[in-house]
Amino acid sequence: MKTAIVLSGGGGKGGYQIGFWKAIRELGINYDIVTGTSIGALNGAFMVQGNYSDAFKLWYFMDYTKIIDSDFKASYYVPKGRKKVILKYAKAAIKGGLSTPGLEKVVSDNLRPDLFYSSNIDYGLVTVKLSSLKPVMLTKDKIPRELLKDYLLASASCFPAFKMKQINKESYIDGGYYDNMPINLAIKMGAERIIGVDLHSPGKKRNIKSKNIPTIIISSKNKIGNFLVLEKYQARRDMKLGYNDTMKAFNKLEGNYFTFKLGSLHRNFYRLNKRFYDNLNKYLKNDKNKEKYKKIFKNNDEDFFNHILENLMKSFSFNDEKIYRASYVNVVLKRKYKRENNNYSLLKKVINTNKLNKTFINKELICYIYEELNKKKISWKILNKIINFLPDSFLCAVYLKTILD
């Protein structure tokens, strides 16, 4: 069965695909075909060559000077720097885009034509000819050796942020203008199984022509940055998330927004489920509330139980790049709660006005509800309002009580 790796475009998010590559190397997944658009075309060429360490170093030390035409040192992740980055691209777009001598050097330094053409892994890329706005889809056997670098750069010419690429007096722009996720190209090349990495960046996606081919699409539920940001902070984060998400896709790790050791969440559910339900039923004295929460939290619904834990982790600002054990998370949640020392007077007023959204969750609200649950004389009027209007936060507080008591 021929396996194809399909890499979408996504500019500065491309480090995610290197994290994916690290994971499939560890998993021992072999592939016969690689297709890519834009940054996916560049990363895909490295995957054909097999020079993982070079690609890793490139992304690990990513910055603007590696790509664009000046010694640009602003950071998108600080307020003043963000304005500079946006202004840089905006001014360039008016003038036809930034030139990318740095990117050309990166490709020249890392492209190994001998390795690329001698590899038994087939390859395809997508670019668009500007004069006709028609796609140019080239496979390895159709790319002249002397033009390999040029066509790779053409696929990644994210116009108008970057300048168009000239090849034989023709102008080419980013392949994402036609197909940012070239699955159909992989199928045309003989793929019988697809593993895709979607960076969710601007660009068109074509409907898949064949629905009978087994397909796994890996993408992040976390924020993996901006496609025009070329910084090592973002690249390193994206690499970690790409690795985690791939391992989850192949059932070697687990979790949704956060990542856990395999089996950790089930053990946590098994240990805490009964105590959690006992606490929940203690506060659901109203029959209507009981019925409502039966619909929200189905009996023994392990997935929803894990969802509550992850909501707590978001609220208490856990690092979403790390790999956790649920038992360790519970210990850290206890510590974080004990460090909280909040005045809830403003929060009480807001709750009384019913202005909080039902899906609103934060640590102050969860801690306030927990303290209400712990009072010797519970105010059932306040608690029923919380149960009715803030179900997600209430469930988080019940989980907190389950691990703290």
XYZ file of C-alpha atoms in Angstrom, residues 17-379:
363
model
C 5.324 19.809 10.102
C 8.817 19.208 11.480
C 7.251 18.075 14.760
C 5.059 15.747 12.689
C 8.140 14.421 10.903
C 9.876 13.745 14.231
C 6.861 11.743 15.390
C 6.519 9.546 12.290
C 10.262 8.842 12.436
C 9.810 7.570 15.994
C 6.724 5.599 14.942
C 8.618 3.997 12.066
C 6.082 5.155 9.470
C 7.499 4.892 5.971
C 6.112 6.827 3.016
C 6.324 6.486 -0.745
C 5.043 9.890 -1.895
C 5.235 13.452 -0.575
C 3.145 16.305 -1.977
C 3.158 19.838 -0.670
C 2.149 23.421 -1.263
C 4.139 26.507 -0.250
C 6.030 25.786 2.997
C 4.695 22.241 2.689
C 6.508 21.950 -0.647
C 9.786 23.035 0.971
C 9.428 20.817 4.041
C 8.274 18.019 1.737
C 11.461 18.252 -0.338
C 13.490 17.838 2.863
C 11.372 14.797 3.747
C 12.164 13.246 0.360
C 15.883 13.836 0.981
C 15.610 12.548 4.540
C 17.765 15.310 6.070
C 15.688 15.710 9.218
C 18.481 17.206 11.346
C 19.025 20.063 8.878
C 15.305 20.837 8.738
C 15.089 20.693 12.544
C 17.954 23.173 12.973
C 16.482 25.489 10.349
C 13.162 25.763 12.166
C 14.573 25.659 15.690
C 16.585 28.817 14.986
C 14.026 30.485 12.705
C 13.947 34.278 12.441
C 13.057 36.968 9.886
C 16.643 37.394 8.724
C 16.618 33.822 7.407
C 13.826 34.706 4.994
C 13.407 38.393 4.169
C 15.689 41.059 2.829
C 16.801 42.976 5.906
C 18.129 42.722 9.437
C 14.636 42.786 10.893
C 14.637 42.143 14.651
C 11.115 43.043 15.802
C 9.045 40.385 17.574
C 5.381 39.834 16.756
C 4.810 38.679 20.323
C 5.393 42.064 21.976
C 2.961 44.955 21.292
C 5.441 47.360 19.663
C 7.049 44.572 17.676
C 3.670 43.366 16.403
C 2.964 46.790 14.912
C 6.375 46.761 13.216
C 5.831 43.303 11.730
C 2.362 44.169 10.407
C 3.607 47.484 9.001
C 6.560 45.742 7.347
C 4.293 43.359 5.443
C 1.691 46.034 4.660
C 4.245 48.397 3.095
C 5.806 45.535 1.148
C 2.438 44.373 -0.216
C 1.822 47.824 -1.715
C 5.178 47.620 -3.492
C 4.764 44.067 -4.794
C 6.003 42.091 -1.803
C 9.201 41.485 0.115
C 12.161 39.954 -1.645
C 13.413 36.741 -0.037
C 17.153 36.292 -0.580
C 17.361 34.676 2.845
C 14.868 31.999 1.825
C 16.746 31.418 -1.419
C 19.933 30.868 0.580
C 18.160 28.520 2.988
C 16.898 26.417 0.076
C 20.312 26.447 -1.626
C 22.068 25.423 1.599
C 19.637 22.616 2.454
C 18.576 21.272 -0.908
C 20.546 18.201 -1.972
C 19.591 17.466 -5.602
C 21.556 14.209 -5.604
C 19.654 12.953 -2.551
C 16.350 14.341 -3.833
C 16.477 12.707 -7.275
C 18.042 9.443 -6.130
C 15.462 8.957 -3.364
C 12.867 6.258 -4.012
C 10.231 8.601 -2.535
C 8.167 10.353 -5.208
C 7.369 14.049 -4.892
C 4.879 16.631 -6.163
C 4.307 20.365 -5.650
C 1.762 22.998 -6.612
C 2.352 26.543 -7.836
C 0.261 28.951 -9.939
C 1.217 30.708 -13.166
C 0.204 34.341 -12.749
C -0.514 35.130 -16.426
C -3.283 32.530 -16.648
C -3.953 31.921 -12.919
C -3.795 28.235 -13.794
C -2.177 25.676 -11.489
C 1.150 24.084 -12.283
C 1.425 20.695 -10.594
C 4.820 19.130 -11.036
C 6.069 15.719 -9.981
C 9.701 14.857 -9.418
C 10.152 13.408 -12.915
C 8.794 16.634 -14.482
C 10.980 19.090 -12.550
C 14.236 19.829 -14.363
C 17.165 19.432 -12.006
C 18.414 22.967 -12.730
C 14.959 24.420 -11.911
C 14.201 22.429 -8.746
C 15.105 25.283 -6.422
C 13.125 27.777 -8.525
C 9.941 25.727 -8.511
C 10.187 25.149 -4.759
C 10.463 28.909 -4.255
C 7.616 29.491 -6.730
C 5.312 27.254 -4.704
C 6.168 29.309 -1.598
C 5.840 32.765 -3.211
C 3.136 34.034 -0.896
C 2.177 37.061 -2.980
C 1.560 39.898 -2.104
C 3.480 39.439 1.187
C 6.427 38.129 -0.852
C 7.460 38.839 -4.417
C 6.439 36.577 -7.265
C 8.987 34.081 -8.557
C 10.259 34.443 -12.115
C 10.990 31.264 -14.080
C 11.737 31.452 -17.796
C 10.138 34.911 -18.038
C 6.930 33.688 -16.389
C 5.706 34.863 -12.974
C 4.607 32.265 -10.422
C 2.781 32.679 -7.112
C 1.992 30.521 -4.109
C 0.343 27.162 -4.782
C -2.213 27.956 -2.088
C -4.052 30.098 -4.622
C -5.136 26.831 -6.251
C -4.777 23.992 -3.718
C -3.302 24.490 -0.266
C -3.689 20.790 0.574
C -2.717 18.749 -2.512
C -4.376 15.447 -1.643
C -5.726 14.982 -5.165
C -2.209 15.312 -6.560
C -1.040 12.548 -4.203
C -3.927 10.305 -5.325
C -3.077 10.979 -8.976
C 0.487 9.901 -8.179
C -0.759 6.551 -6.912
C -1.374 7.094 -3.193
C -3.428 4.370 -1.523
C -3.235 5.888 1.957
C -3.012 9.578 2.914
C -1.437 11.148 5.998
C -2.009 14.895 5.768
C -0.804 17.808 7.874
C -3.113 20.818 7.668
C -1.788 24.124 9.043
C -5.158 25.880 8.578
C -3.746 28.863 6.725
C -5.262 31.057 3.994
C -5.618 29.264 0.680
C -8.012 27.145 -1.339
C -8.691 23.489 -0.651
C -10.064 21.218 -3.335
C -12.713 18.588 -2.729
C -11.123 15.163 -2.562
C -11.999 13.282 -5.750
C -11.704 9.795 -4.299
C -13.475 9.062 -1.016
C -12.289 5.463 -0.739
C -8.702 6.139 0.263
C -7.898 5.827 4.002
C -7.005 9.335 5.177
C -5.660 10.747 8.419
C -5.502 14.540 8.675
C -3.383 15.941 11.503
C -4.037 19.500 12.605
C -3.845 21.439 15.828
C -6.677 22.448 18.130
C -4.211 24.813 19.774
C -3.005 28.158 18.498
C 0.031 27.539 16.306
C 0.770 31.126 15.439
C 0.537 33.389 12.407
C 1.621 32.269 8.935
C 3.595 35.500 8.408
C 5.506 35.241 11.711
C 9.032 33.899 11.300
C 10.338 33.599 14.865
C 11.985 30.843 16.866
C 9.505 31.149 19.771
C 6.598 30.295 17.486
C 8.549 27.685 15.507
C 9.674 25.797 18.630
C 6.163 25.799 20.041
C 4.721 24.582 16.754
C 7.274 21.771 16.548
C 6.231 20.477 19.974
C 2.534 20.659 19.124
C 3.093 18.939 15.780
C 4.837 16.078 17.561
C 2.143 15.791 20.252
C -0.769 15.896 17.816
C 0.779 13.263 15.571
C 1.403 10.931 18.491
C -2.225 11.437 19.543
C -3.441 10.718 16.019
C -1.634 7.354 16.133
C -2.814 6.560 19.695
C 0.585 6.827 21.366
C -0.460 9.832 23.461
C -3.925 11.098 24.374
C -5.869 14.233 25.159
C -7.591 16.972 23.244
C -6.244 20.483 23.819
C -3.612 19.139 26.241
C -1.476 16.014 25.873
C -1.252 13.091 28.295
C 0.655 9.845 28.604
C -1.335 6.970 27.146
C -3.743 5.484 29.702
C -3.303 8.338 32.156
C -6.759 9.844 31.584
C -8.538 6.516 31.929
C -6.793 5.786 35.235
C -7.760 9.250 36.464
C -11.409 8.675 35.501
C -11.410 5.271 37.180
C -10.019 6.740 40.440
C -12.183 9.860 40.647
C -15.391 9.116 38.798
C -17.452 7.848 41.751
C -16.327 10.627 44.094
C -17.048 13.203 41.416
C -20.589 11.862 40.878
C -21.215 11.738 44.624
C -20.218 15.395 44.918
C -22.279 16.342 41.874
C -25.428 14.654 43.147
C -24.977 16.315 46.530
C -25.595 19.734 44.970
C -28.200 18.804 42.371
C -31.181 18.724 44.732
C -33.578 20.146 42.197
C -35.073 17.479 39.872
C -34.907 19.820 36.885
C -31.216 20.411 37.530
C -30.612 16.676 37.808
C -32.239 16.087 34.435
C -30.339 18.964 32.892
C -26.979 17.652 34.092
C -27.776 14.117 32.990
C -27.968 15.530 29.464
C -24.757 17.540 29.894
C -22.825 14.755 31.574
C -23.990 11.353 30.387
C -23.527 8.492 32.820
C -19.907 7.374 32.927
C -18.978 9.681 30.063
C -15.203 9.485 30.246
C -14.640 11.919 27.387
C -16.659 14.637 29.073
C -14.906 13.996 32.370
C -11.596 14.586 30.583
C -13.085 17.722 29.013
C -13.735 19.099 32.520
C -10.130 18.422 33.505
C -8.837 20.217 30.399
C -11.138 23.186 31.083
C -9.545 23.433 34.524
C -6.075 23.260 33.002
C -6.915 26.083 30.588
C -8.305 28.185 33.419
C -5.201 27.659 35.546
C -2.847 28.390 32.619
C -1.141 25.030 32.161
C 1.430 24.880 29.368
C -0.246 23.184 26.403
C 3.076 22.095 24.868
C 3.964 19.632 27.646
C 3.077 15.969 28.032
C 1.337 15.278 31.350
C 0.170 12.542 33.655
C -3.329 13.309 34.991
C -2.256 12.436 38.534
C 0.484 15.087 38.328
C -2.008 17.626 36.969
C -4.231 17.032 40.014
C -1.305 17.733 42.357
C -0.460 20.965 40.512
C -4.113 22.059 40.506
C -4.148 21.726 44.313
C -1.012 23.861 44.592
C -2.351 26.491 42.207
C -5.640 26.725 44.088
C -3.859 27.186 47.426
C -1.960 30.144 45.967
C -5.186 31.876 44.990
C -6.272 34.709 47.270
C -9.076 36.534 45.531
C -11.739 39.001 46.494
C -14.890 37.809 44.771
C -17.099 40.843 45.451
C -17.098 42.025 41.823
C -17.660 38.490 40.554
C -20.698 38.095 42.834
C -22.239 41.249 41.400
C -21.747 40.069 37.839
C -23.277 36.673 38.627
C -26.284 38.380 40.185
C -26.875 40.363 36.987
C -26.828 37.149 34.894
C -24.401 38.794 32.474
C -21.841 35.997 32.385
C -21.939 33.785 29.311
C -22.793 30.150 30.079
C -19.529 28.987 28.547
C -17.418 31.520 30.474
C -14.764 29.790 32.574
C -11.808 31.225 34.468
C -9.932 30.306 37.608
C -11.418 33.084 39.758
C -14.944 31.964 38.921
C -14.105 28.295 39.554
C -12.454 29.115 42.900
C -15.427 31.265 43.926
C -17.881 28.443 43.140
C -15.672 25.951 44.976
C -15.737 28.152 48.075
C -19.520 28.415 47.823
C -19.719 24.615 47.694
C -17.529 24.390 50.797
C -19.560 26.693 53.015
C -21.161 25.136 56.075
C -24.366 26.964 55.251
C -24.662 26.907 51.487
C -26.700 29.660 49.887
